[in-house]
Short mmCIF file of N, CA, C and O in Angstrom, two decimals:
data_model
loop_
_atom_site.label_atom_id
_atom_site.label_comp_id
_atom_site.label_asym_id
_atom_site.label_seq_id
_atom_site.Cartn_x
_atom_site.Cartn_y
_atom_site.Cartn_z
N MET Z 1 105.01 37.66 198.56
CA MET Z 1 104.74 38.95 199.16
C MET Z 1 105.73 40.00 198.70
O MET Z 1 105.36 41.12 198.44
N SER Z 2 107.00 39.64 198.59
CA SER Z 2 107.99 40.64 198.21
C SER Z 2 107.79 41.11 196.77
O SER Z 2 108.07 42.25 196.46
N LEU Z 3 107.30 40.24 195.88
CA LEU Z 3 107.01 40.69 194.52
C LEU Z 3 105.89 41.71 194.51
O LEU Z 3 105.94 42.68 193.76
N ILE Z 4 104.89 41.49 195.32
CA ILE Z 4 103.76 42.43 195.38
C ILE Z 4 104.22 43.78 195.93
O ILE Z 4 103.91 44.84 195.36
N GLU Z 5 104.98 43.77 197.01
CA GLU Z 5 105.46 45.02 197.59
C GLU Z 5 106.44 45.72 196.66
O GLU Z 5 106.45 46.95 196.56
N SER Z 6 107.26 44.96 195.97
CA SER Z 6 108.20 45.56 195.00
C SER Z 6 107.45 46.19 193.83
O SER Z 6 107.83 47.24 193.35
N ALA Z 7 106.38 45.53 193.39
CA ALA Z 7 105.56 46.09 192.32
C ALA Z 7 104.95 47.41 192.76
O ALA Z 7 104.98 48.41 192.03
N LYS Z 8 104.40 47.44 193.98
CA LYS Z 8 103.81 48.67 194.50
C LYS Z 8 104.86 49.77 194.60
O LYS Z 8 104.59 50.92 194.24
N ALA Z 9 106.03 49.43 195.09
CA ALA Z 9 107.10 50.42 195.26
C ALA Z 9 107.57 50.99 193.92
O ALA Z 9 108.10 52.10 193.88
N ASN Z 10 107.34 50.25 192.84
CA ASN Z 10 107.73 50.72 191.51
C ASN Z 10 106.56 51.29 190.74
O ASN Z 10 106.63 51.47 189.53
N GLY Z 11 105.45 51.56 191.44
CA GLY Z 11 104.30 52.22 190.83
C GLY Z 11 103.47 51.34 189.93
O GLY Z 11 102.76 51.83 189.06
N LEU Z 12 103.54 50.01 190.11
CA LEU Z 12 102.79 49.08 189.28
C LEU Z 12 101.55 48.59 190.01
O LEU Z 12 101.50 48.59 191.23
N ILE Z 13 100.56 48.14 189.25
CA ILE Z 13 99.41 47.47 189.83
C ILE Z 13 99.82 46.01 189.99
O ILE Z 13 100.06 45.33 188.99
N PRO Z 14 99.96 45.54 191.23
CA PRO Z 14 100.50 44.20 191.45
C PRO Z 14 99.78 43.09 190.70
O PRO Z 14 100.42 42.20 190.15
N PHE Z 15 98.45 43.12 190.64
CA PHE Z 15 97.71 42.07 189.94
C PHE Z 15 98.09 42.01 188.47
O PHE Z 15 98.35 40.94 187.92
N LYS Z 16 98.11 43.17 187.82
CA LYS Z 16 98.47 43.21 186.38
C LYS Z 16 99.90 42.74 186.17
O LYS Z 16 100.19 42.01 185.22
N TYR Z 17 100.81 43.16 187.04
CA TYR Z 17 102.21 42.76 186.93
C TYR Z 17 102.35 41.24 187.06
O TYR Z 17 102.95 40.59 186.21
N LEU Z 18 101.78 40.67 188.14
CA LEU Z 18 101.89 39.22 188.34
C LEU Z 18 101.21 38.44 187.23
O LEU Z 18 101.73 37.42 186.76
N GLN Z 19 100.06 38.89 186.79
CA GLN Z 19 99.34 38.23 185.71
C GLN Z 19 100.19 38.19 184.44
O GLN Z 19 100.31 37.16 183.79
N ASP Z 20 100.83 39.30 184.12
CA ASP Z 20 101.63 39.39 182.91
C ASP Z 20 102.90 38.54 183.00
O ASP Z 20 103.20 37.78 182.08
N ILE Z 21 103.62 38.65 184.10
CA ILE Z 21 104.88 37.89 184.16
C ILE Z 21 104.64 36.39 184.27
O ILE Z 21 105.41 35.61 183.72
N ILE Z 22 103.58 35.97 184.95
CA ILE Z 22 103.28 34.53 185.03
C ILE Z 22 102.97 33.99 183.64
O ILE Z 22 103.43 32.92 183.25
N GLU Z 23 102.20 34.76 182.87
CA GLU Z 23 101.87 34.34 181.51
C GLU Z 23 103.13 34.26 180.64
O GLU Z 23 103.36 33.29 179.94
N LYS Z 24 103.97 35.29 180.72
CA LYS Z 24 105.17 35.33 179.87
C LYS Z 24 106.22 34.32 180.30
O LYS Z 24 106.83 33.66 179.47
N ILE Z 25 106.44 34.19 181.61
CA ILE Z 25 107.46 33.26 182.09
C ILE Z 25 107.07 31.81 181.81
O ILE Z 25 107.93 30.98 181.54
N SER Z 26 105.78 31.52 181.81
CA SER Z 26 105.35 30.14 181.54
C SER Z 26 105.67 29.71 180.11
O SER Z 26 105.73 28.52 179.81
N LYS Z 27 105.91 30.66 179.22
CA LYS Z 27 106.22 30.36 177.82
C LYS Z 27 107.71 30.36 177.53
O LYS Z 27 108.12 30.07 176.41
N LEU Z 28 108.54 30.66 178.54
CA LEU Z 28 109.99 30.71 178.33
C LEU Z 28 110.60 29.31 178.38
O LEU Z 28 110.02 28.40 178.98
N PRO Z 29 111.77 29.16 177.78
CA PRO Z 29 112.47 27.87 177.89
C PRO Z 29 112.79 27.56 179.36
O PRO Z 29 112.87 28.46 180.20
N VAL Z 30 112.99 26.29 179.66
CA VAL Z 30 113.20 25.85 181.03
C VAL Z 30 114.46 26.44 181.66
O VAL Z 30 114.44 26.93 182.78
N PHE Z 31 115.57 26.42 180.97
CA PHE Z 31 116.83 26.87 181.54
C PHE Z 31 117.17 28.26 181.04
O PHE Z 31 117.84 28.43 180.03
N MET Z 32 116.71 29.27 181.78
CA MET Z 32 116.98 30.66 181.44
C MET Z 32 118.16 31.15 182.26
O MET Z 32 118.35 30.76 183.40
N LYS Z 33 118.91 32.07 181.68
CA LYS Z 33 120.01 32.70 182.42
C LYS Z 33 119.43 33.79 183.31
O LYS Z 33 118.40 34.38 183.01
N THR Z 34 120.11 34.03 184.39
CA THR Z 34 119.67 35.05 185.34
C THR Z 34 119.49 36.40 184.65
O THR Z 34 118.51 37.11 184.89
N GLU Z 35 120.41 36.74 183.78
CA GLU Z 35 120.34 38.03 183.08
C GLU Z 35 119.08 38.14 182.23
O GLU Z 35 118.52 39.22 182.07
N GLU Z 36 118.62 37.03 181.68
CA GLU Z 36 117.42 37.05 180.84
C GLU Z 36 116.16 37.21 181.68
O GLU Z 36 115.18 37.79 181.22
N LEU Z 37 116.18 36.72 182.90
CA LEU Z 37 115.02 36.84 183.78
C LEU Z 37 114.91 38.20 184.44
O LEU Z 37 113.84 38.58 184.92
N GLU Z 38 115.98 38.96 184.45
CA GLU Z 38 115.97 40.28 185.09
C GLU Z 38 114.97 41.24 184.45
O GLU Z 38 114.49 42.17 185.09
N ALA Z 39 114.61 41.01 183.20
CA ALA Z 39 113.63 41.86 182.53
C ALA Z 39 112.25 41.76 183.17
O ALA Z 39 111.42 42.64 183.00
N TYR Z 40 112.02 40.70 183.94
CA TYR Z 40 110.71 40.48 184.56
C TYR Z 40 110.64 41.00 185.99
O TYR Z 40 109.59 40.90 186.62
N LEU Z 41 111.70 41.56 186.50
CA LEU Z 41 111.67 42.16 187.83
C LEU Z 41 110.87 43.46 187.78
O LEU Z 41 110.83 44.13 186.75
N PRO Z 42 110.21 43.82 188.87
CA PRO Z 42 109.32 45.00 188.85
C PRO Z 42 109.98 46.28 188.35
O PRO Z 42 109.36 47.08 187.66
N TRP Z 43 111.24 46.51 188.68
CA TRP Z 43 111.89 47.76 188.28
C TRP Z 43 112.34 47.74 186.82
O TRP Z 43 112.70 48.76 186.28
N ASN Z 44 112.30 46.59 186.16
CA ASN Z 44 112.66 46.49 184.74
C ASN Z 44 111.47 46.19 183.85
O ASN Z 44 111.56 46.32 182.63
N TRP Z 45 110.37 45.79 184.43
CA TRP Z 45 109.23 45.29 183.67
C TRP Z 45 108.56 46.40 182.86
O TRP Z 45 108.37 47.51 183.34
N GLN Z 46 108.23 46.09 181.62
CA GLN Z 46 107.54 47.03 180.75
C GLN Z 46 106.19 46.45 180.37
O GLN Z 46 106.12 45.40 179.74
N ASP Z 47 105.13 47.11 180.77
CA ASP Z 47 103.78 46.66 180.44
C ASP Z 47 103.28 47.44 179.23
O ASP Z 47 103.34 48.67 179.22
N GLU Z 48 102.78 46.72 178.26
CA GLU Z 48 102.27 47.38 177.05
C GLU Z 48 101.07 48.27 177.35
O GLU Z 48 100.84 49.25 176.68
N SER Z 49 100.28 47.92 178.38
CA SER Z 49 99.10 48.72 178.68
C SER Z 49 99.38 49.83 179.69
O SER Z 49 98.49 50.57 180.06
N LYS Z 50 100.63 49.94 180.15
CA LYS Z 50 101.04 51.00 181.09
C LYS Z 50 100.17 51.01 182.34
O LYS Z 50 99.55 52.01 182.69
N SER Z 51 100.10 49.89 183.03
CA SER Z 51 99.26 49.74 184.21
C SER Z 51 99.92 50.32 185.46
O SER Z 51 100.25 49.62 186.39
N LEU Z 52 100.10 51.60 185.46
CA LEU Z 52 100.70 52.26 186.61
C LEU Z 52 99.62 52.70 187.59
O LEU Z 52 98.50 53.02 187.20
N ILE Z 53 99.96 52.71 188.84
CA ILE Z 53 99.03 53.20 189.85
C ILE Z 53 98.92 54.71 189.67
O ILE Z 53 99.94 55.40 189.62
N PRO Z 54 97.71 55.22 189.54
CA PRO Z 54 97.58 56.67 189.38
C PRO Z 54 98.05 57.40 190.63
O PRO Z 54 97.92 56.88 191.73
N PRO Z 55 98.62 58.59 190.44
CA PRO Z 55 99.08 59.34 191.61
C PRO Z 55 97.90 59.71 192.50
O PRO Z 55 96.79 59.91 192.00
N PRO Z 56 98.10 59.79 193.80
CA PRO Z 56 97.00 60.13 194.69
C PRO Z 56 96.51 61.55 194.43
O PRO Z 56 97.28 62.44 194.07
N ALA Z 57 95.22 61.73 194.57
CA ALA Z 57 94.61 63.05 194.35
C ALA Z 57 95.04 63.99 195.47
O ALA Z 57 95.17 63.60 196.62
N LYS Z 58 95.28 65.21 195.10
CA LYS Z 58 95.64 66.23 196.09
C LYS Z 58 94.38 66.74 196.75
O LYS Z 58 93.38 67.03 196.10
N ILE Z 59 94.42 66.82 198.05
CA ILE Z 59 93.26 67.29 198.82
C ILE Z 59 93.58 68.66 199.38
O ILE Z 59 94.59 68.85 200.05
N ALA Z 60 92.71 69.60 199.06
CA ALA Z 60 92.89 70.97 199.57
C ALA Z 60 92.31 71.03 200.97
O ALA Z 60 91.17 70.63 201.21
N LEU Z 61 93.11 71.49 201.89
CA LEU Z 61 92.64 71.63 203.26
C LEU Z 61 92.01 72.99 203.47
O LEU Z 61 92.55 74.01 203.07
N ALA Z 62 90.83 73.00 204.08
CA ALA Z 62 90.15 74.27 204.37
C ALA Z 62 90.77 74.88 205.61
O ALA Z 62 91.06 74.20 206.58
N LYS Z 63 90.98 76.20 205.56
CA LYS Z 63 91.55 76.90 206.71
C LYS Z 63 90.51 77.61 207.49
O LYS Z 63 89.54 78.04 207.10
#
């Protein structure tokens, strides 16, 4: 749950983020250093397809 909420807080689409990191992490060597895994945290993650949540549309209020 915290990965999903962290992804949202960093403007990412949680499904795309989790899908990408699970695929990439599964191909990494077994004993990774903490510093090497930090690239996969939501605030450091770089998606090639730029799957950012679009900003909310502005709604004009009628007076």
